Coordinates of C-alpha atoms in Angstrom, one line a residue:
M1 CA 27.4 -8.6 26.8
K2 CA 26.0 -11.5 28.7
V3 CA 22.5 -12.7 25.5
T4 CA 20.2 -14.7 26.7
A5 CA 16.6 -15.6 27.0
L6 CA 13.6 -13.3 28.4
P7 CA 14.7 -14.1 32.5
D8 CA 12.5 -15.1 35.2
A9 CA 11.5 -12.4 37.3
Q10 CA 15.4 -11.8 39.2
P11 CA 15.6 -9.0 41.8
R12 CA 17.6 -6.7 38.6
P13 CA 16.4 -3.7 38.0
R14 CA 17.2 -2.9 34.1
R15 CA 17.3 0.1 32.0
V16 CA 16.1 -1.6 29.1
A17 CA 15.6 0.0 25.4
V18 CA 13.2 -2.5 22.7
G19 CA 13.1 -2.7 19.3
T20 CA 13.6 -5.4 16.7
F21 CA 16.7 -3.4 15.6
D22 CA 17.1 -4.4 12.1
G23 CA 20.6 -2.6 11.2
V24 CA 21.5 -1.7 14.8
H25 CA 21.5 1.7 12.6
L26 CA 22.3 5.0 13.9
G27 CA 18.2 5.5 15.1
H28 CA 18.2 2.4 16.3
R29 CA 21.9 3.5 18.3
E30 CA 20.0 6.4 19.7
V31 CA 17.2 4.3 21.8
I32 CA 20.0 1.8 22.5
R33 CA 21.8 4.8 24.4
G34 CA 22.8 4.4 27.6
N35 CA 20.4 1.4 27.9
D36 CA 21.9 -2.0 30.6
T37 CA 19.6 -4.0 28.7
V38 CA 18.9 -4.5 25.3
L39 CA 15.7 -6.6 23.8
T40 CA 14.6 -7.7 20.6
F41 CA 12.6 -10.4 18.9
D42 CA 13.9 -13.5 16.9
P43 CA 12.8 -14.2 14.0
H44 CA 12.0 -10.2 12.9
P45 CA 7.7 -10.2 14.0
L46 CA 6.5 -9.7 10.2
A47 CA 8.0 -12.8 9.5
V48 CA 5.6 -14.4 12.3
V49 CA 2.1 -12.4 11.8
K50 CA 2.9 -11.6 7.7
P51 CA 4.7 -13.9 6.2
D52 CA 4.3 -11.4 2.9
A53 CA 5.6 -8.8 4.3
V54 CA 9.2 -9.8 5.8
P55 CA 11.5 -7.8 4.2
K56 CA 15.0 -8.5 3.7
L57 CA 16.0 -7.9 6.4
I58 CA 19.7 -6.2 7.0
Y59 CA 21.2 -7.8 9.0
S60 CA 21.7 -11.9 10.6
H61 CA 21.2 -12.4 13.8
E62 CA 24.4 -13.3 14.6
I63 CA 25.9 -9.7 13.3
K64 CA 23.2 -7.2 15.2
C65 CA 23.9 -8.9 17.9
D66 CA 27.6 -8.3 17.6
L67 CA 26.7 -5.1 17.2
I68 CA 24.5 -4.2 19.7
G69 CA 27.4 -5.9 22.6
G70 CA 29.6 -2.5 20.5
L71 CA 27.3 -0.6 22.1
G72 CA 28.0 -0.9 25.5
V73 CA 25.0 -2.8 26.7
E74 CA 25.3 -5.1 29.3
E75 CA 22.6 -7.2 28.9
L76 CA 21.1 -8.1 25.3
V77 CA 17.9 -9.8 25.9
V78 CA 16.5 -12.1 22.5
I79 CA 12.7 -13.1 23.2
P80 CA 11.6 -16.1 20.0
F81 CA 8.9 -14.6 18.5
D82 CA 6.3 -17.3 17.7
E83 CA 2.5 -17.8 17.3
D84 CA 2.2 -18.0 21.4
F85 CA 4.0 -14.1 21.7
S86 CA 2.6 -12.8 18.6
K87 CA -1.1 -13.0 20.9
K88 CA -0.4 -11.6 23.3
T89 CA -1.8 -8.5 23.9
A90 CA 0.0 -4.6 24.8
D91 CA -1.0 -4.7 28.0
E92 CA 0.4 -8.2 28.6
F93 CA 3.7 -8.0 26.6
I94 CA 3.7 -4.2 29.2
E95 CA 2.5 -6.6 32.3
E96 CA 4.2 -9.6 32.1
V97 CA 7.9 -8.8 30.5
L98 CA 9.2 -5.4 31.5
V99 CA 7.8 -5.4 34.6
D100 CA 7.6 -8.9 36.3
R101 CA 10.1 -10.3 33.9
L102 CA 13.2 -6.8 32.7
R103 CA 11.7 -5.2 36.7
A104 CA 12.5 -2.2 34.3
T105 CA 12.7 1.2 35.6
H106 CA 13.5 3.6 32.0
V107 CA 11.8 2.3 28.8
S108 CA 13.7 3.3 25.8
V109 CA 11.6 3.2 22.5
G110 CA 11.5 5.1 18.9
E111 CA 8.9 7.1 18.1
N112 CA 7.5 4.4 15.6
F113 CA 7.7 1.6 17.6
Q114 CA 4.9 -0.2 18.0
F115 CA 4.2 -4.0 19.8
G116 CA 1.5 -6.2 20.8
Q117 CA -1.5 -8.3 19.3
R118 CA -2.0 -6.4 15.8
A119 CA 0.4 -3.6 17.0
Q120 CA -2.1 -2.0 19.5
G121 CA 1.1 -1.6 21.0
N122 CA 2.5 2.3 21.3
P123 CA 4.6 4.9 23.0
Q124 CA 2.2 6.3 24.3
L125 CA 0.6 3.6 26.2
L126 CA 4.4 3.5 27.2
S127 CA 3.7 6.5 28.7
A128 CA 0.8 5.6 29.9
H129 CA 2.7 3.4 32.9
T130 CA 4.2 4.4 35.5
E131 CA 5.9 1.3 36.7
F132 CA 9.3 2.6 35.3
E133 CA 9.4 5.7 33.1
T134 CA 9.7 6.2 29.0
R135 CA 12.2 7.5 27.1
V136 CA 10.8 8.2 23.5
V137 CA 13.0 8.5 20.8
P138 CA 12.2 10.9 18.0
L139 CA 13.3 9.6 14.0
V140 CA 17.2 10.8 13.1
E141 CA 17.9 12.6 10.7
V142 CA 21.3 12.5 8.4
K143 CA 22.0 15.0 6.1
G144 CA 18.2 15.4 6.0
E145 CA 17.1 12.4 5.3
T146 CA 15.8 9.8 7.4
V147 CA 17.7 6.6 8.9
S148 CA 15.3 4.0 8.7
S149 CA 15.6 0.6 7.7
S150 CA 13.8 -0.2 5.2
H151 CA 15.9 2.9 3.3
I152 CA 19.0 1.6 3.9
R153 CA 17.7 -1.2 2.0
G154 CA 17.2 1.1 -0.9
L155 CA 20.7 1.6 -0.7
V156 CA 22.0 -1.6 -0.2
A157 CA 20.3 -3.2 -2.7
A158 CA 21.0 -0.1 -5.8
G159 CA 25.0 -0.8 -4.7
E160 CA 25.6 3.0 -2.6
V161 CA 26.6 0.8 0.5
K162 CA 29.3 3.9 0.3
E163 CA 25.9 6.3 1.8
A164 CA 24.4 3.5 3.4
S165 CA 27.1 3.6 6.0
E166 CA 26.4 7.0 6.6
F167 CA 23.0 5.9 7.9
L168 CA 24.1 2.6 9.6
G169 CA 27.0 4.7 11.6
G170 CA 29.7 1.8 9.9
P171 CA 30.2 -0.5 7.1
F172 CA 27.0 -2.7 5.8
L173 CA 28.1 -6.2 6.8
F174 CA 27.7 -9.7 4.7
E175 CA 28.4 -12.2 7.0
G176 CA 28.2 -16.0 5.1
E177 CA 30.1 -19.8 4.3
V178 CA 32.9 -20.1 2.1
V179 CA 32.2 -22.6 0.2
H180 CA 33.6 -24.0 -3.7
G181 CA 33.5 -22.6 -6.4
D182 CA 33.9 -23.4 -9.8
K183 CA 37.8 -22.3 -9.1
R184 CA 37.5 -20.0 -11.9
G185 CA 39.1 -16.9 -10.1
R186 CA 42.0 -18.8 -9.2
E187 CA 42.9 -19.5 -12.3
L188 CA 43.0 -16.7 -13.3
G189 CA 45.3 -15.2 -10.5
F190 CA 42.6 -13.9 -8.5
P191 CA 41.5 -16.3 -5.9
T192 CA 38.5 -16.3 -4.1
A193 CA 36.2 -16.7 -0.7
N194 CA 32.6 -17.5 -2.2
I195 CA 29.4 -16.7 -0.3
V196 CA 26.0 -18.4 -2.0
P197 CA 23.8 -15.4 -0.6
S198 CA 20.3 -16.2 1.0
D199 CA 17.4 -15.4 -0.3
Q200 CA 16.8 -14.0 3.6
L201 CA 18.9 -11.3 3.7
V202 CA 19.6 -7.8 1.3
V203 CA 22.7 -8.3 -0.6
P204 CA 23.8 -5.0 -2.5
G205 CA 23.5 -4.8 -6.2
H206 CA 25.8 -6.8 -8.8
G207 CA 28.8 -5.1 -9.0
V208 CA 32.3 -4.7 -7.9
Y209 CA 33.6 -2.6 -4.3
A210 CA 36.5 -1.9 -1.8
A211 CA 36.3 -4.2 1.8
W212 CA 37.6 -5.7 4.5
A213 CA 37.1 -9.1 4.9
H214 CA 39.3 -11.5 7.4
G215 CA 41.6 -8.6 8.4
H216 CA 42.9 -7.5 5.0
P217 CA 41.5 -5.5 2.3
A218 CA 39.8 -7.1 -0.9
A219 CA 37.8 -6.8 -4.2
V220 CA 34.4 -8.1 -4.5
N221 CA 32.9 -9.3 -7.5
V222 CA 28.9 -9.2 -6.2
G223 CA 27.1 -11.3 -9.1
V224 CA 26.5 -13.5 -12.0
R225 CA 30.0 -13.9 -14.2
P226 CA 28.2 -12.5 -16.9
T227 CA 31.8 -13.0 -18.6
F228 CA 31.4 -16.9 -18.6
N229 CA 28.3 -19.4 -18.8
T230 CA 28.3 -20.7 -15.2
G231 CA 25.4 -21.2 -14.5
R232 CA 25.2 -20.2 -11.1
G233 CA 22.6 -17.7 -9.5
L234 CA 23.9 -14.8 -7.1
L235 CA 27.7 -15.5 -5.5
I236 CA 29.4 -12.7 -3.3
E237 CA 33.4 -13.5 -4.7
A238 CA 35.5 -11.9 -2.3
F239 CA 39.7 -11.3 -2.7
L240 CA 41.3 -11.1 -0.2
L241 CA 44.8 -8.8 -1.1
D242 CA 48.1 -10.1 0.6
F243 CA 46.0 -13.1 1.7
D244 CA 47.1 -17.1 0.9
G245 CA 45.3 -19.4 2.8
D246 CA 42.0 -21.6 3.2
L247 CA 38.7 -20.3 3.8
Y248 CA 36.6 -23.2 3.1
G249 CA 34.2 -24.3 6.1
E250 CA 34.6 -21.5 7.2
H251 CA 32.2 -18.3 7.8
L252 CA 33.2 -14.8 6.6
R253 CA 32.5 -11.2 7.2
V254 CA 33.1 -8.0 5.0
A255 CA 33.3 -5.3 5.3
F256 CA 31.7 -3.2 2.2
V257 CA 33.8 0.1 1.5
E258 CA 32.7 1.3 -1.5
R259 CA 31.6 0.8 -4.6
L260 CA 33.9 0.3 -7.8
R261 CA 31.7 -0.4 -10.6
G262 CA 28.8 -2.5 -12.3
E263 CA 29.2 -5.9 -13.0
K264 CA 29.6 -6.4 -16.5
R265 CA 30.6 -8.9 -19.5
F266 CA 33.7 -8.8 -21.3
E267 CA 34.0 -9.6 -24.8
S268 CA 37.5 -11.6 -23.9
V269 CA 39.8 -12.6 -20.6
D270 CA 42.1 -11.1 -21.8
D271 CA 40.0 -7.8 -20.9
L272 CA 38.8 -9.1 -17.5
V273 CA 41.3 -9.8 -16.5
A274 CA 43.4 -6.3 -17.1
Q275 CA 39.7 -4.9 -15.3
M276 CA 40.0 -7.0 -12.0
E277 CA 43.3 -5.9 -11.9
L278 CA 42.3 -2.0 -11.4
D279 CA 40.1 -3.3 -9.3
V280 CA 41.9 -5.2 -6.9
Q281 CA 44.7 -1.5 -7.4
R282 CA 41.4 0.7 -7.1
A283 CA 40.4 -2.0 -3.2
R284 CA 44.2 -1.5 -2.4
E285 CA 43.5 2.7 -2.3
I286 CA 40.3 3.4 -1.1
C287 CA 41.4 0.2 2.0
S288 CA 44.4 1.9 2.9
A289 CA 42.4 5.0 4.0
T290 CA 39.8 3.6 6.8
V291 CA 40.4 2.7 9.8
F292 CA 38.2 -0.3 9.8
R293 CA 40.3 -3.6 10.2
R294 CA 36.9 -6.4 10.8

């Protein structure tokens, strides 16, 4: 997949799916289906037009791009969303971006999509334009629940990553740089790859999870390690099973499969180690039943 900024006017006609696509969930995938080009924005438009209202994002821009690339599209056009672009009217967006720059013959959006200055554009306005054919995709439901980024954020924050995967169409992913910790996991026999999560991203609720990381099953702790008075903040600690190596400085992507338990304080280190052994065994069993290896 080719990733570009908004191109100059080109002769190639395009079938374009337009949206923010945070999460690239099942509803987004239905909007993207059948199109050769995806048009999205970075950063999230609310970060510019209403910073106090911007949600914690489900995915980083890098993960979002990777997931869109896995859907078989030919081109991902990323518009740097800044104050100048936010002032474009809905009609200017249609004429300058969709018609003149992308030569869209088909435009696909979700039924609740809004665009243009003060969000005055909507699917009805798109449908009124005859330069292209507009496809308006109804909201998708799973088990009677509407698939939405806000609902998925709530599930992830509550630790319900297995449930979130049903709406995402795959496991919840988190990526970050592996940093040095206090080496306590190594002392206990469970060396971990540690990630300090970004404040801009939604993080699974405190607890222990079965996951995949670096091609290995993993037991992952998300929390503040209450058994020890470390004084450190929130940390994602991944113990990779059957792995012996150094990941410091690398970007590690963790695919959360299922929550094993909540975070708790143990009365002794021996009690903690005994529980960690059970967590690792359970994580291995759960991961062995999945096919995800990313």
